[in-house]
Tab-separated table of C-alpha atoms in Angstrom:
chain	number	residue	atom	x	y	z
A	66	MET	CA	-63.754	43.746	-1.584
A	67	SER	CA	-62.869	43.128	2.025
A	68	ASP	CA	-62.110	46.109	4.407
A	69	ALA	CA	-58.463	44.865	4.631
A	70	GLN	CA	-58.110	44.849	0.765
A	71	SER	CA	-59.660	48.345	0.527
A	72	ASN	CA	-57.201	49.643	2.957
A	73	GLN	CA	-54.393	48.076	0.928
A	74	ASN	CA	-55.536	49.849	-2.172
A	75	LEU	CA	-55.764	53.193	-0.236
A	76	THR	CA	-52.293	52.919	1.289
A	77	VAL	CA	-48.909	53.111	-0.551
A	78	GLY	CA	-45.917	51.478	1.356
A	79	CYS	CA	-42.616	53.231	1.608
A	80	VAL	CA	-39.364	51.702	2.709
A	81	LEU	CA	-37.073	54.395	4.048
A	82	CYS	CA	-33.726	53.004	2.968
A	83	GLY	CA	-31.629	55.958	4.469
A	84	GLY	CA	-27.930	55.960	3.760
A	85	LYS	CA	-24.778	54.333	4.981
A	86	SER	CA	-24.681	53.750	8.716
A	87	ARG	CA	-21.538	54.860	10.613
A	88	ARG	CA	-22.433	52.431	13.458
A	89	MET	CA	-22.335	49.654	10.867
A	90	GLY	CA	-18.947	50.724	9.570
A	91	GLY	CA	-20.394	52.761	6.692
A	92	ALA	CA	-22.166	49.755	5.093
A	93	ASP	CA	-25.638	50.041	3.518
A	94	LYS	CA	-27.950	48.398	6.013
A	95	ALA	CA	-30.292	47.339	3.295
A	96	LEU	CA	-27.640	44.795	2.272
A	97	LEU	CA	-27.097	43.502	5.627
A	98	ASP	CA	-27.426	39.647	5.656
A	99	LEU	CA	-30.061	38.317	8.174
A	100	ASP	CA	-30.282	34.490	8.079
A	101	GLY	CA	-29.230	34.438	4.417
A	102	ILE	CA	-31.621	37.169	3.252
A	103	PRO	CA	-30.819	40.792	2.778
A	104	LEU	CA	-32.601	43.112	5.232
A	105	LEU	CA	-34.257	44.990	2.482
A	106	LYS	CA	-35.921	41.786	1.338
A	107	HIS	CA	-37.050	40.928	4.841
A	108	VAL	CA	-38.726	44.345	5.140
A	109	THR	CA	-40.327	44.552	1.640
A	110	THR	CA	-41.650	40.973	1.961
A	111	ARG	CA	-43.304	41.816	5.292
A	112	LEU	CA	-44.743	45.102	3.887
A	113	GLN	CA	-46.053	43.507	0.629
A	114	GLU	CA	-48.526	41.442	2.770
A	115	GLN	CA	-50.094	44.777	3.941
A	116	VAL	CA	-50.207	47.180	1.015
A	117	GLU	CA	-50.957	47.088	-2.714
A	118	ARG	CA	-47.967	49.064	-3.831
A	119	ILE	CA	-44.495	49.744	-2.428
A	120	VAL	CA	-41.802	52.339	-3.235
A	121	LEU	CA	-38.255	52.593	-1.987
A	122	SER	CA	-37.038	55.828	-0.630
A	123	VAL	CA	-33.281	55.742	-1.633
A	124	ASN	CA	-30.990	58.444	-3.080
A	125	GLU	CA	-28.133	56.082	-4.130
A	126	PRO	CA	-29.824	52.778	-5.197
A	127	GLY	CA	-27.656	49.743	-5.808
A	128	ALA	CA	-28.134	46.447	-7.615
A	129	LEU	CA	-30.302	44.952	-4.777
A	130	HIS	CA	-32.712	47.877	-4.837
A	131	GLU	CA	-32.868	47.708	-8.643
A	132	SER	CA	-33.467	44.003	-8.482
A	133	LEU	CA	-36.749	44.354	-6.642
A	134	GLU	CA	-38.274	46.210	-9.656
A	135	LEU	CA	-40.061	48.747	-7.360
A	136	PRO	CA	-40.171	52.519	-7.918
A	137	LEU	CA	-36.981	54.058	-6.610
A	138	LEU	CA	-37.524	57.534	-5.287
A	139	ALA	CA	-34.724	60.062	-4.704
A	140	ASP	CA	-35.485	63.179	-2.676
A	141	GLU	CA	-37.303	65.759	-4.822
A	142	LEU	CA	-35.855	68.537	-2.735
A	143	THR	CA	-32.065	69.091	-2.852
A	144	GLY	CA	-29.622	69.511	-0.091
A	145	HIS	CA	-29.834	66.234	1.822
A	146	LEU	CA	-32.613	67.409	4.051
A	147	GLY	CA	-33.073	64.137	5.984
A	148	PRO	CA	-35.846	61.415	6.297
A	149	LEU	CA	-38.679	63.912	5.939
A	150	ALA	CA	-37.450	64.708	2.363
A	151	GLY	CA	-37.692	60.989	1.600
A	152	LEU	CA	-41.178	60.905	2.963
A	153	HIS	CA	-42.152	64.034	0.984
A	154	ALA	CA	-40.924	62.324	-2.148
A	155	ALA	CA	-43.163	59.299	-1.385
A	156	LEU	CA	-46.241	61.503	-0.646
A	157	SER	CA	-45.617	63.338	-3.923
A	158	TRP	CA	-45.237	60.111	-5.833
A	159	ALA	CA	-48.445	58.737	-4.319
A	160	ARG	CA	-50.421	61.824	-5.347
A	161	LYS	CA	-49.144	61.576	-8.964
A	162	TYR	CA	-49.022	57.877	-9.703
A	163	SER	CA	-51.565	56.377	-7.216
A	164	PRO	CA	-54.303	59.090	-7.167
A	165	ASP	CA	-56.730	56.847	-5.180
A	166	ALA	CA	-54.224	56.461	-2.329
A	167	ARG	CA	-55.208	58.255	0.826
A	168	ASP	CA	-52.115	57.512	2.877
A	169	VAL	CA	-48.461	56.537	2.653
A	170	VAL	CA	-47.207	54.105	5.374
A	171	THR	CA	-43.595	54.281	6.189
A	172	VAL	CA	-41.222	51.625	7.568
A	173	ALA	CA	-37.535	51.631	8.294
A	174	VAL	CA	-35.167	49.254	6.340
A	175	ASP	CA	-33.315	48.230	9.576
A	176	THR	CA	-36.477	47.076	11.493
A	177	PRO	CA	-37.501	43.808	10.099
A	178	PHE	CA	-40.061	42.635	12.766
A	179	PHE	CA	-42.775	45.344	12.579
A	180	PRO	CA	-46.252	43.844	13.054
A	181	MET	CA	-47.937	41.994	10.201
A	182	ASP	CA	-51.197	43.837	11.050
A	183	MET	CA	-49.473	47.310	11.432
A	184	VAL	CA	-51.200	48.866	8.419
A	185	GLU	CA	-54.667	47.521	9.327
A	186	VAL	CA	-54.271	48.745	12.922
A	187	LEU	CA	-53.034	52.283	11.815
A	188	VAL	CA	-55.676	52.588	9.227
A	189	SER	CA	-58.395	51.830	11.955
A	190	HIS	CA	-57.340	55.070	13.595
A	191	ARG	CA	-57.715	57.106	10.431
A	192	GLU	CA	-61.539	57.752	10.350
A	193	ALA	CA	-61.502	59.663	13.564
A	194	ASN	CA	-58.230	61.386	12.693
A	195	ALA	CA	-58.448	62.258	9.067
A	196	ASP	CA	-55.706	64.832	8.725
A	197	CYS	CA	-53.176	63.574	11.305
A	198	PRO	CA	-50.174	61.339	11.012
A	199	VAL	CA	-50.755	58.072	12.907
A	200	ILE	CA	-47.491	56.927	14.580
A	201	CYS	CA	-46.474	53.599	15.995
A	202	SER	CA	-45.132	53.217	19.571
A	203	SER	CA	-43.808	50.320	21.697
A	204	GLY	CA	-42.183	50.032	25.056
A	205	ASP	CA	-42.941	53.708	25.970
A	206	ARG	CA	-41.015	54.864	22.832
A	207	ASP	CA	-42.432	56.507	19.731
A	208	HIS	CA	-41.158	55.373	16.352
A	209	PHE	CA	-41.387	58.197	13.969
A	210	ALA	CA	-40.226	56.192	10.934
A	211	PHE	CA	-43.265	53.913	11.246
A	212	GLY	CA	-46.445	55.772	10.661
A	213	LEU	CA	-49.417	56.419	8.282
A	214	TRP	CA	-49.169	59.780	6.539
A	215	PRO	CA	-52.001	61.569	4.764
A	216	VAL	CA	-51.054	62.266	1.063
A	217	ALA	CA	-52.491	65.734	1.669
A	218	LEU	CA	-49.468	66.505	3.898
A	219	ALA	CA	-47.167	66.634	0.865
A	220	ASP	CA	-47.375	70.407	0.464
A	221	PRO	CA	-47.246	71.348	4.131
A	222	MET	CA	-44.270	69.098	4.393
A	223	LYS	CA	-42.568	70.730	1.441
A	224	GLU	CA	-43.137	74.173	2.921
A	225	TYR	CA	-41.708	73.055	6.317
A	226	LEU	CA	-38.567	71.636	4.585
A	227	LEU	CA	-38.053	74.710	2.350
A	228	ASN	CA	-38.399	76.927	5.473
A	229	GLY	CA	-35.561	75.182	7.128
A	230	GLY	CA	-37.413	72.593	9.119
A	231	ARG	CA	-35.717	69.117	9.361
A	232	SER	CA	-36.893	67.095	12.230
A	233	ILE	CA	-40.141	64.958	12.206
A	234	ARG	CA	-40.674	66.187	15.859
A	235	GLY	CA	-40.647	69.672	14.612
A	236	PHE	CA	-43.066	68.944	11.812
A	237	PHE	CA	-45.412	67.508	14.480
A	238	LYS	CA	-45.763	71.036	16.163
A	239	ASP	CA	-48.266	72.057	13.532
A	240	HIS	CA	-49.416	68.473	12.620
A	241	PRO	CA	-49.690	66.686	15.959
A	242	PRO	CA	-49.813	62.879	15.490
A	243	VAL	CA	-52.011	60.161	16.911
A	244	ILE	CA	-49.826	57.592	18.721
A	245	VAL	CA	-50.818	53.943	18.425
A	246	THR	CA	-49.067	51.440	20.862
A	247	PHE	CA	-48.089	47.917	19.853
A	248	GLU	CA	-47.187	45.193	22.390
A	249	ALA	CA	-44.178	42.889	22.264
A	250	HIS	CA	-44.896	39.514	20.573
A	251	ASN	CA	-43.137	36.363	21.936
A	252	GLY	CA	-40.875	38.739	23.917
A	253	VAL	CA	-39.836	40.638	20.723
A	254	ASP	CA	-40.250	44.413	20.428
A	255	PRO	CA	-41.792	44.652	16.998
A	256	PHE	CA	-39.719	47.880	16.311
A	257	PHE	CA	-36.396	46.461	17.340
A	258	ASN	CA	-33.946	48.001	14.865
A	259	ILE	CA	-30.515	46.815	13.819
A	260	ASN	CA	-27.941	49.680	14.440
A	261	THR	CA	-24.671	47.916	15.072
A	262	PRO	CA	-22.972	44.645	14.456
A	263	GLU	CA	-23.781	43.616	18.063
A	264	ASP	CA	-27.562	43.766	17.155
A	265	VAL	CA	-27.312	41.163	14.500
A	266	PRO	CA	-27.101	38.009	16.783
A	267	ILE	CA	-29.992	39.565	18.869
A	268	ALA	CA	-32.052	39.926	15.611
A	269	LEU	CA	-31.291	36.300	14.785
A	270	GLY	CA	-32.627	35.259	18.181
A	271	HIS	CA	-35.762	37.324	17.620
A	272	LEU	CA	-36.218	35.691	14.211
A	273	ALA	CA	-36.071	32.279	15.795
A	274	LYS	CA	-38.598	33.314	18.463
A	275	LEU	CA	-41.011	34.613	15.905
A	276	ARG	CA	-40.767	31.431	13.738
A	277	VAL	CA	-42.006	29.244	16.616
A	278	GLN	CA	-45.027	31.340	17.435
């Protein structure tokens, strides 16, 4: 087995599907059409090349989520506690159903251009940083939704949430991350995310640039 295949087996992928976006008029961004393909499919296809197993963090799944025939994870902790609750559910799932997994790698459903070697690069920083989250950065901006999270953080994350913590930045106070910088490719920020209707034509332009690389 190659090192890349070994890393795939040790890492569970998790798509953070979030909820309805006010800046998108309340629509579910997972369903957003990008060049004839729903955004969720763009993201899962890109992630499937890098990991062995994928789960979807989604509290209100629809027909599209169900059609992918992937595990659908609602938050284990009640109260709509934010994205960390979705991550906690993925860590808990990995510990129970994928016991050989060492990490969960997270990606956001509205960010379809993340690097094709992202997991490999993040895992390459794992050996020297066994207990730390490894977080992506680009253009002098950290992207907390894109990271490699040790399964062992499931319990500390649960405790943080039950004690009133909500933000990823707050969680980092006791679990400081390693930051890994990724460069633009063909002029495209790999972590460009689609927040508003005005971002859609920009994303289509990025898609065209990446296809002619």
